[in-house]
PDB file of N, CA and C in Angstrom:
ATOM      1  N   UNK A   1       0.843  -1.200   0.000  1.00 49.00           N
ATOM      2  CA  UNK A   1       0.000   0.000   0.000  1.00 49.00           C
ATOM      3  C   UNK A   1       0.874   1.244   0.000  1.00 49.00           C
ATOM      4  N   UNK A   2       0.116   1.900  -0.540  1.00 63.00           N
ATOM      5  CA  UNK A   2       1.282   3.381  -0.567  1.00 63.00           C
ATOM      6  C   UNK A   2       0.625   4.931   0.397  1.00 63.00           C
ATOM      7  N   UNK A   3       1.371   4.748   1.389  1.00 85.00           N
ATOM      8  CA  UNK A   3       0.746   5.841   1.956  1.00 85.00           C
ATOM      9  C   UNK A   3       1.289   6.919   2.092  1.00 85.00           C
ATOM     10  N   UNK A   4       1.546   7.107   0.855  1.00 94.00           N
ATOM     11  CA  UNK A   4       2.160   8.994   0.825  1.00 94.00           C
ATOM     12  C   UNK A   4       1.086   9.628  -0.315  1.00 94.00           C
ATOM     13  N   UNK A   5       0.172   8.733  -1.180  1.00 96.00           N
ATOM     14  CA  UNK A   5      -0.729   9.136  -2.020  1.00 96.00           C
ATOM     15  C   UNK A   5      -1.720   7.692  -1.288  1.00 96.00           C
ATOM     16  N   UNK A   6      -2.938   8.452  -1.009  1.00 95.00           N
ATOM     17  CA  UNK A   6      -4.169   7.767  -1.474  1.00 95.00           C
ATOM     18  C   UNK A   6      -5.626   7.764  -2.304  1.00 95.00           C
ATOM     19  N   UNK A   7      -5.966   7.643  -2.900  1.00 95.00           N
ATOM     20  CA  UNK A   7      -6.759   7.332  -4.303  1.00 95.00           C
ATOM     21  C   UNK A   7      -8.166   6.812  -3.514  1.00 95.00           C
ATOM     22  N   UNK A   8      -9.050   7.267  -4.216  1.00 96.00           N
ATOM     23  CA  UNK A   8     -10.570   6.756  -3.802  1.00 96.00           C
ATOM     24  C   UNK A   8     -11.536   7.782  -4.294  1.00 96.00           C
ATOM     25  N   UNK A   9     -12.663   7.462  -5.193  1.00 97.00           N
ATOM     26  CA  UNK A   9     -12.780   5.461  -5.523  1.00 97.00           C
ATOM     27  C   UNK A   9     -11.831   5.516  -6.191  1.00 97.00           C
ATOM     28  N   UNK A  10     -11.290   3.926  -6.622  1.00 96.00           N
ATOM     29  CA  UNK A  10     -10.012   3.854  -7.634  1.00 96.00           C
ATOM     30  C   UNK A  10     -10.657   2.116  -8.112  1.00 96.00           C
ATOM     31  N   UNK A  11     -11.280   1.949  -9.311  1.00 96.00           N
ATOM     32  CA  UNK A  11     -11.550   2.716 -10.518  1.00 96.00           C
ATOM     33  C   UNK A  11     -12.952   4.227 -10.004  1.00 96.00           C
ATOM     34  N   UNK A  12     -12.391   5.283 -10.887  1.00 96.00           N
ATOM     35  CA  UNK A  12     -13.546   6.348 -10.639  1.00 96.00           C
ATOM     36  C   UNK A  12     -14.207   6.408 -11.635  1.00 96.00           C
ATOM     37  N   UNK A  13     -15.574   6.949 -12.150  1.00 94.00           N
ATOM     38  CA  UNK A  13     -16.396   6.760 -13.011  1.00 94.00           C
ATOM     39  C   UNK A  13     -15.895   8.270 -13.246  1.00 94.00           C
ATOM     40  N   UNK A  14     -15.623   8.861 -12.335  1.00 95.00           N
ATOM     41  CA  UNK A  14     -15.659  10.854 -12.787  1.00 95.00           C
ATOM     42  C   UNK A  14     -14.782  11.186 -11.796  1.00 95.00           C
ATOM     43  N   UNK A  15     -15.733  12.156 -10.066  1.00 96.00           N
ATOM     44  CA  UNK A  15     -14.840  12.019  -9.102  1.00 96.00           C
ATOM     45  C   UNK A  15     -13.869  11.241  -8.441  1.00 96.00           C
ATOM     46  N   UNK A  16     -12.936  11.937  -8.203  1.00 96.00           N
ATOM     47  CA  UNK A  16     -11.825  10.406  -7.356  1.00 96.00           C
ATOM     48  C   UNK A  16     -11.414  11.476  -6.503  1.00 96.00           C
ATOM     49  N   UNK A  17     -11.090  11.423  -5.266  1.00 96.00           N
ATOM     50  CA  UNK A  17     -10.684  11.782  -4.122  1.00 96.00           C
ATOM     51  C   UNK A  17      -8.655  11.736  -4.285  1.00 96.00           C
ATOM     52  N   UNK A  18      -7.814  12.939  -4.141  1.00 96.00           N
ATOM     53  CA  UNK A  18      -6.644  12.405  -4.094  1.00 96.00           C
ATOM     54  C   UNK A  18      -6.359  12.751  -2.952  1.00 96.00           C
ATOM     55  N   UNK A  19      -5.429  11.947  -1.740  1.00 95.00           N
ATOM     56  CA  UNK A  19      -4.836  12.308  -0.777  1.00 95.00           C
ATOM     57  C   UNK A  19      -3.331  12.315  -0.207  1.00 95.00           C
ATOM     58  N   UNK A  20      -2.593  13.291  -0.077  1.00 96.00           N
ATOM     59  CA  UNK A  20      -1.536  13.506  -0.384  1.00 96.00           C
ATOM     60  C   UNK A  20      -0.877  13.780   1.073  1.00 96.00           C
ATOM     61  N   UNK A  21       0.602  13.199   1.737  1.00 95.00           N
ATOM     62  CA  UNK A  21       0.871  13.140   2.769  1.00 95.00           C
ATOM     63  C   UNK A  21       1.634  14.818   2.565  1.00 95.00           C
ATOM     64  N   UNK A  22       1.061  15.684   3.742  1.00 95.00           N
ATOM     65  CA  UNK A  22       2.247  16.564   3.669  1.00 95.00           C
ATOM     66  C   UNK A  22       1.161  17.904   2.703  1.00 95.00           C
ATOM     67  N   UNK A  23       0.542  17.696   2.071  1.00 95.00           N
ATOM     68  CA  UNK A  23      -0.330  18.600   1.336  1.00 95.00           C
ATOM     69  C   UNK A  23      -1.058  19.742   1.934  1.00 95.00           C
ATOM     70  N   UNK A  24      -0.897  19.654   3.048  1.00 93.00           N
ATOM     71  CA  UNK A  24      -1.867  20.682   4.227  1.00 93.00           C
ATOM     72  C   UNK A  24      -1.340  21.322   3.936  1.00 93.00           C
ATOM     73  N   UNK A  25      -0.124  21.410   4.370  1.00 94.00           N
ATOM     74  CA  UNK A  25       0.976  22.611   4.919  1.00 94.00           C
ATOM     75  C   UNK A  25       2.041  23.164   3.740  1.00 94.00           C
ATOM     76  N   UNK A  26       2.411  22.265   2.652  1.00 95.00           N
ATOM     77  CA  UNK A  26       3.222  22.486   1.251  1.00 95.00           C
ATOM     78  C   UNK A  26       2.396  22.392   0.142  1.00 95.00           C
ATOM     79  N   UNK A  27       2.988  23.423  -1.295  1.00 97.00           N
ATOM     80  CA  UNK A  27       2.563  23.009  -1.839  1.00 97.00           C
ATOM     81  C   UNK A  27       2.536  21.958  -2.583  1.00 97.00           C
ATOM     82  N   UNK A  28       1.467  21.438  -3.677  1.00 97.00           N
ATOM     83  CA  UNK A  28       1.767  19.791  -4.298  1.00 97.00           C
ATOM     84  C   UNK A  28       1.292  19.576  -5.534  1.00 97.00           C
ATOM     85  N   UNK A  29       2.158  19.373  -6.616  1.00 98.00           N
ATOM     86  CA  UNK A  29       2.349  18.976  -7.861  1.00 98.00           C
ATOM     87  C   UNK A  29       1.664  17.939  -8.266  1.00 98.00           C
ATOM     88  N   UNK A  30      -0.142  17.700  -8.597  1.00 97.00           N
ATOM     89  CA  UNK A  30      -0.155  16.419  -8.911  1.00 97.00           C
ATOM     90  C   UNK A  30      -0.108  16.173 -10.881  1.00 97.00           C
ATOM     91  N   UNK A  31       0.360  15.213 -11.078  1.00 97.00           N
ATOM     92  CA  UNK A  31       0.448  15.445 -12.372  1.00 97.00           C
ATOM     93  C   UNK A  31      -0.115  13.757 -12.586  1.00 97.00           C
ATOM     94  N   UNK A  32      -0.922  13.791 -13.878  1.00 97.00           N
ATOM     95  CA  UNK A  32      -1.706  12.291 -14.065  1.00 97.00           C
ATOM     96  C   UNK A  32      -0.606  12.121 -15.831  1.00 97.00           C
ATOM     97  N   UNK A  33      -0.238  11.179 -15.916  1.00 97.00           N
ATOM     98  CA  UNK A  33       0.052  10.452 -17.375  1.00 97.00           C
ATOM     99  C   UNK A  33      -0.579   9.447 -17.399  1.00 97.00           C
ATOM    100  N   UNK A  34      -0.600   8.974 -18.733  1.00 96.00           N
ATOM    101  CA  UNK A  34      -1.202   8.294 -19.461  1.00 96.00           C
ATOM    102  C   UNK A  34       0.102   7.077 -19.231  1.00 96.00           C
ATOM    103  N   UNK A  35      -0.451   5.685 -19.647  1.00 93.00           N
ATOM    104  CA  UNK A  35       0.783   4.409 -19.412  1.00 93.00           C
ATOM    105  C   UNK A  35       1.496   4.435 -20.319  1.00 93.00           C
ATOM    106  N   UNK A  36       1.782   5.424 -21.761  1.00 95.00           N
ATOM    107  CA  UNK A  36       3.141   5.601 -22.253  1.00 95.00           C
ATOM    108  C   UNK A  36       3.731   6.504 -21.664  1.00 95.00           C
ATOM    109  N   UNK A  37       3.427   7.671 -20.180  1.00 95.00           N
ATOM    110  CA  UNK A  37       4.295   8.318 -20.322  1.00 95.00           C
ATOM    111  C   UNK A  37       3.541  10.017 -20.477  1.00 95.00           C
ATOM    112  N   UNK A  38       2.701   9.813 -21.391  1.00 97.00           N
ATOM    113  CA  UNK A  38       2.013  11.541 -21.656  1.00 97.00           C
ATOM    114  C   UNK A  38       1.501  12.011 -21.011  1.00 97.00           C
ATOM    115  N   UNK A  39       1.806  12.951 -20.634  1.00 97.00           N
ATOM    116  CA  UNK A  39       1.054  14.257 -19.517  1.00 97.00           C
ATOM    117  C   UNK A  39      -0.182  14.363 -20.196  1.00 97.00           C
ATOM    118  N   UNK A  40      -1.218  14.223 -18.824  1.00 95.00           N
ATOM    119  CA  UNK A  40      -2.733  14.230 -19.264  1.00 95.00           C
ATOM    120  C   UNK A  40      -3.181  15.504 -18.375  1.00 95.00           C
ATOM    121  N   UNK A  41      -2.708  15.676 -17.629  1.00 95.00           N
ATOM    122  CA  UNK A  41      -2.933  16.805 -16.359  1.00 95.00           C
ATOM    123  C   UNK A  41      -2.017  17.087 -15.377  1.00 95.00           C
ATOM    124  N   UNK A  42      -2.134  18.457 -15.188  1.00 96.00           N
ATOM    125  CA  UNK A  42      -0.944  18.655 -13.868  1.00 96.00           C
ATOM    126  C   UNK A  42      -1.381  20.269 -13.614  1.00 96.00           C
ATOM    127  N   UNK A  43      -1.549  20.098 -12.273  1.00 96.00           N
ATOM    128  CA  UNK A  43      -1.622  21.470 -11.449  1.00 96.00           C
ATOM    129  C   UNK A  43      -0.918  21.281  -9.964  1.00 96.00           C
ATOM    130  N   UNK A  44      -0.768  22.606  -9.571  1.00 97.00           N
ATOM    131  CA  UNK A  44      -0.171  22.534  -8.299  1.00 97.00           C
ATOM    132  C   UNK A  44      -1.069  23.270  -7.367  1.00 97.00           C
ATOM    133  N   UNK A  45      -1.888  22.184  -6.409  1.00 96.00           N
ATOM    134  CA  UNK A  45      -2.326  23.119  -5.239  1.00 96.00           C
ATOM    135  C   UNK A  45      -1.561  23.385  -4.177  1.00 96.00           C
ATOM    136  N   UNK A  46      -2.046  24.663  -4.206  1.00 95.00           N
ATOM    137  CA  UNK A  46      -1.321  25.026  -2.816  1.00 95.00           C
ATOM    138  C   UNK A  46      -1.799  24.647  -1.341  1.00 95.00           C
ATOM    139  N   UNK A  47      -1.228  24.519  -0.147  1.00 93.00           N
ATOM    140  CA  UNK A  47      -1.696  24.360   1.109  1.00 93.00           C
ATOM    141  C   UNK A  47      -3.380  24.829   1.335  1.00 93.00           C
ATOM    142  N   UNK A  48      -4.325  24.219   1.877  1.00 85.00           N
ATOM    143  CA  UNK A  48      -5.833  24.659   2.335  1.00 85.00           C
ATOM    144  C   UNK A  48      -5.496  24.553   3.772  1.00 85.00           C
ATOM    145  N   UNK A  49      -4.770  23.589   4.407  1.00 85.00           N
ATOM    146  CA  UNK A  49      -5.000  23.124   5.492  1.00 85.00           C
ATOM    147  C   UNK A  49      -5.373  21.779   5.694  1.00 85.00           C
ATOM    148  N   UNK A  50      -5.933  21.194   4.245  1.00 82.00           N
ATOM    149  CA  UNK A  50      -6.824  19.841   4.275  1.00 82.00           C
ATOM    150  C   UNK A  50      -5.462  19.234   3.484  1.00 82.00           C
ATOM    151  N   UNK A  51      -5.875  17.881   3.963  1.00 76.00           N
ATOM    152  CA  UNK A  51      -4.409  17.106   3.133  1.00 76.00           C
ATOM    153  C   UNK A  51      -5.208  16.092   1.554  1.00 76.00           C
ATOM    154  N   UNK A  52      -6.636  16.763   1.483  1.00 89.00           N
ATOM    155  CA  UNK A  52      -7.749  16.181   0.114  1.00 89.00           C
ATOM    156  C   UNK A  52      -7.934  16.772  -0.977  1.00 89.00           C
ATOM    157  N   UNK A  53      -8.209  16.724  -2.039  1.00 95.00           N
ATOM    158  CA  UNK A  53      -8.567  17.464  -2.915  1.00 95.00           C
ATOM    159  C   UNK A  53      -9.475  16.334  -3.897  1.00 95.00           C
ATOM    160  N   UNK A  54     -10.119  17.142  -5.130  1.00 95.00           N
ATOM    161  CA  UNK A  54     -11.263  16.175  -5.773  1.00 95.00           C
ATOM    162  C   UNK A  54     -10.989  16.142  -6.851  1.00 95.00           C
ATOM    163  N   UNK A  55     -10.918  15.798  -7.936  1.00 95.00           N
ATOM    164  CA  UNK A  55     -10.167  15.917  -9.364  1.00 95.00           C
ATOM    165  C   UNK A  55     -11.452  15.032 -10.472  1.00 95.00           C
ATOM    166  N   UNK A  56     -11.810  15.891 -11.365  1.00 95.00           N
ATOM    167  CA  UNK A  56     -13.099  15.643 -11.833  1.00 95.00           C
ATOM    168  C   UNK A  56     -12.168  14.829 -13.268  1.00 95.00           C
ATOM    169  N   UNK A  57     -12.431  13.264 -13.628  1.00 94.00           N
ATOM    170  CA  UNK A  57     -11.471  13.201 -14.716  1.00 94.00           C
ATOM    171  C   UNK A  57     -12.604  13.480 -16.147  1.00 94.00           C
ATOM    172  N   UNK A  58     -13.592  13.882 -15.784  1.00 93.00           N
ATOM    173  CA  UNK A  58     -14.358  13.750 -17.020  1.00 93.00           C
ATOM    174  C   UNK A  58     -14.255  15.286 -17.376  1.00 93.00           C
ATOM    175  N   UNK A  59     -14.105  16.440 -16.189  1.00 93.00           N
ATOM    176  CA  UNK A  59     -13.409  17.641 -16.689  1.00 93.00           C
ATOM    177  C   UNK A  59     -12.206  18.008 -16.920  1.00 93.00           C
ATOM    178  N   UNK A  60     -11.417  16.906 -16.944  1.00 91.00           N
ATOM    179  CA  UNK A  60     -10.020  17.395 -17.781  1.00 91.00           C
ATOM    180  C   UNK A  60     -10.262  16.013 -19.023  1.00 91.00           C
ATOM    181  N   UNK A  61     -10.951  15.425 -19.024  1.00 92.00           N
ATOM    182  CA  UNK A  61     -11.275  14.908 -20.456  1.00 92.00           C
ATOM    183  C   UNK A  61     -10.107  13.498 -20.395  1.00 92.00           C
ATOM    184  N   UNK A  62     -10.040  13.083 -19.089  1.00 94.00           N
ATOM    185  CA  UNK A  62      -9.899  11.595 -19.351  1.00 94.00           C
ATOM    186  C   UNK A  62     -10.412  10.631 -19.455  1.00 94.00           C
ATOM    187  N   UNK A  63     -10.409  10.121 -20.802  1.00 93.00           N
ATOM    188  CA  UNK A  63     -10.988   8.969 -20.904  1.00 93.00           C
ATOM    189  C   UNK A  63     -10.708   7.531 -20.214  1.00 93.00           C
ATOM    190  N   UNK A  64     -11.557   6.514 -20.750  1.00 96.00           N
ATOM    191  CA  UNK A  64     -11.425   5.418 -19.870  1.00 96.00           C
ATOM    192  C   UNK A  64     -10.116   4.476 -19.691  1.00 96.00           C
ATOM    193  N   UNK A  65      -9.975   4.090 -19.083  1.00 96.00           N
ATOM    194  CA  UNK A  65      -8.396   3.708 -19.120  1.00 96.00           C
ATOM    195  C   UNK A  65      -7.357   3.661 -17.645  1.00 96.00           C
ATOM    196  N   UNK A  66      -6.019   3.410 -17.825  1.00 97.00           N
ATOM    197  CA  UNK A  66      -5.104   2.796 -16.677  1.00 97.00           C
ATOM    198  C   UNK A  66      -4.294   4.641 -16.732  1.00 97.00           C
ATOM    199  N   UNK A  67      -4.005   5.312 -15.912  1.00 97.00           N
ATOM    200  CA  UNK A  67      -3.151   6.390 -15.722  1.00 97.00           C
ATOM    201  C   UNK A  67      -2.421   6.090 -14.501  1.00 97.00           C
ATOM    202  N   UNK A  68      -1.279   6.833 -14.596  1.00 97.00           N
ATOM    203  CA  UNK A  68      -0.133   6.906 -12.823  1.00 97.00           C
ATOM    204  C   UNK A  68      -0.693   8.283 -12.848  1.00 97.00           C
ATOM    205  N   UNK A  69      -0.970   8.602 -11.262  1.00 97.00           N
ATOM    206  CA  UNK A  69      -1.214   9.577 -10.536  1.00 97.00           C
ATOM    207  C   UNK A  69       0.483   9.741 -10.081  1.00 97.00           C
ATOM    208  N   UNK A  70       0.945  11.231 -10.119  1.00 97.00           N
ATOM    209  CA  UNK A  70       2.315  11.533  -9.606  1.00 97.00           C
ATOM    210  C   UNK A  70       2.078  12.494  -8.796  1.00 97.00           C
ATOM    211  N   UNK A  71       2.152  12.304  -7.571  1.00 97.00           N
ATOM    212  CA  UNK A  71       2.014  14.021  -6.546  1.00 97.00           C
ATOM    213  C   UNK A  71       3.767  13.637  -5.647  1.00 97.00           C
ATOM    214  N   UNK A  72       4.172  15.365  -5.934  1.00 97.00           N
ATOM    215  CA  UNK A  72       5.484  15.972  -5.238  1.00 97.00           C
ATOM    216  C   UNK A  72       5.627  17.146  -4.488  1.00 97.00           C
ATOM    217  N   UNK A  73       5.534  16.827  -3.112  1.00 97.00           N
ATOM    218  CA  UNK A  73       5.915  18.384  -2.372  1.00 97.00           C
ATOM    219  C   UNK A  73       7.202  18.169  -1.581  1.00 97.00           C
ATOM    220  N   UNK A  74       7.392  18.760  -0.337  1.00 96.00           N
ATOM    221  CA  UNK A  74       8.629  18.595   0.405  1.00 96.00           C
ATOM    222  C   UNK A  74       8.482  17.259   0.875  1.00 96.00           C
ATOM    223  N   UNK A  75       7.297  16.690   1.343  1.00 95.00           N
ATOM    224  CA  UNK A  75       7.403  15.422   2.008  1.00 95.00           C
ATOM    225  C   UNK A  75       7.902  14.450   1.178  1.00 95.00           C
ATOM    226  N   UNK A  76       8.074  14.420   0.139  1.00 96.00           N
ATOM    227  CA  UNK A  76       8.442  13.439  -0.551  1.00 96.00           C
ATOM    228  C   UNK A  76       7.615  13.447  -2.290  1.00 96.00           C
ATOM    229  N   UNK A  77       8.080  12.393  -2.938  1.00 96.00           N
ATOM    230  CA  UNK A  77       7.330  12.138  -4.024  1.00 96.00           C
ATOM    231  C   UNK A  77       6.510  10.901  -4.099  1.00 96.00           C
ATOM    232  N   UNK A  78       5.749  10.526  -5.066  1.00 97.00           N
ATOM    233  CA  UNK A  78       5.531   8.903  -5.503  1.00 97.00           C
ATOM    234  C   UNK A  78       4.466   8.955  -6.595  1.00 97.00           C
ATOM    235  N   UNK A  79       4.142   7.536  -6.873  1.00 96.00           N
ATOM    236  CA  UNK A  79       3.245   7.585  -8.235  1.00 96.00           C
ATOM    237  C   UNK A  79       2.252   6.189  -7.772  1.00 96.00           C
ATOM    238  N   UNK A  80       0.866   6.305  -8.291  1.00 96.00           N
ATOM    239  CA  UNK A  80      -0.143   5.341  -8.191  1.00 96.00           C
ATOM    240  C   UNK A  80      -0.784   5.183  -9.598  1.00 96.00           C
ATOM    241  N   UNK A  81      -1.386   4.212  -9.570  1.00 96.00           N
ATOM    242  CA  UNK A  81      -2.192   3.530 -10.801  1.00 96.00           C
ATOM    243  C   UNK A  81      -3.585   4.443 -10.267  1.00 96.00           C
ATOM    244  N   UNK A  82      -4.140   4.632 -10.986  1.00 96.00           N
ATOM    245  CA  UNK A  82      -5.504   5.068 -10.953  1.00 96.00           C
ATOM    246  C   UNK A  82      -6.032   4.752 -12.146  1.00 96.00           C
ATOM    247  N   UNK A  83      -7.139   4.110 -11.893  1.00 97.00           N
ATOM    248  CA  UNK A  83      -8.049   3.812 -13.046  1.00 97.00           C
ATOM    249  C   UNK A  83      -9.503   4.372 -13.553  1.00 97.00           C
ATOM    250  N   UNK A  84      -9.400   4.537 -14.711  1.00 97.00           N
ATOM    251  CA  UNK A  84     -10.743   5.522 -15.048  1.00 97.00           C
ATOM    252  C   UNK A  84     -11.940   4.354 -15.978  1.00 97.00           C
ATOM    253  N   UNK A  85     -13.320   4.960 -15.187  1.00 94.00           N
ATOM    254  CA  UNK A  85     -14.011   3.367 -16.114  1.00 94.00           C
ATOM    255  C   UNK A  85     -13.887   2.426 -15.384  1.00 94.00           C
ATOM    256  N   UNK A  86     -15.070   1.541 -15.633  1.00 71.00           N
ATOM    257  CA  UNK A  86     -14.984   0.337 -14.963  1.00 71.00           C
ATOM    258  C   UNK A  86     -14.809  -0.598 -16.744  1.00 71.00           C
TER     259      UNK A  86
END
């Protein structure tokens, strides 16, 4: 299990929940590719206080399919599978 990113739901139909260790307080780079490699999305939120955020994949226009979730702040880095579609 990876607990510096957690994912939910994971597969998401639309919403997916990302949770990021360290995200309260720094800011955090999440960036989604595609499984060759292609940048599908990437923004950086800054600190709320909350260590959650919500990421709509049907408003950045990902389709159905296998992506790595990548989030990087001071606490560290890492990458997860997230799946879109059942």
């Amino acid at each position: 299990a990876n607990s510096f990113i957690s994912l939910y739901p994971n597969p998401a139909n639309d919403l997916f929940n990302v949770q990021v260790l360290g995200m309260e307080s720094s800011p955090t780079v999440i960036t989604i590719t595609d499984m060759r490699g292609a940048e599908v999305f990437s923004k950086t939120y800054q600190p709320n206080g909350s260590a959650g955020i919500e990421i709509s994949s049907k408003e950045y226009g990902l389709s159905d399919g296998m992506y790595l979730l990548h989030a990087q702040n001071k606490s560290g880095r890492s990458a997860q599978k997230l799946v879109v579609g059942q």
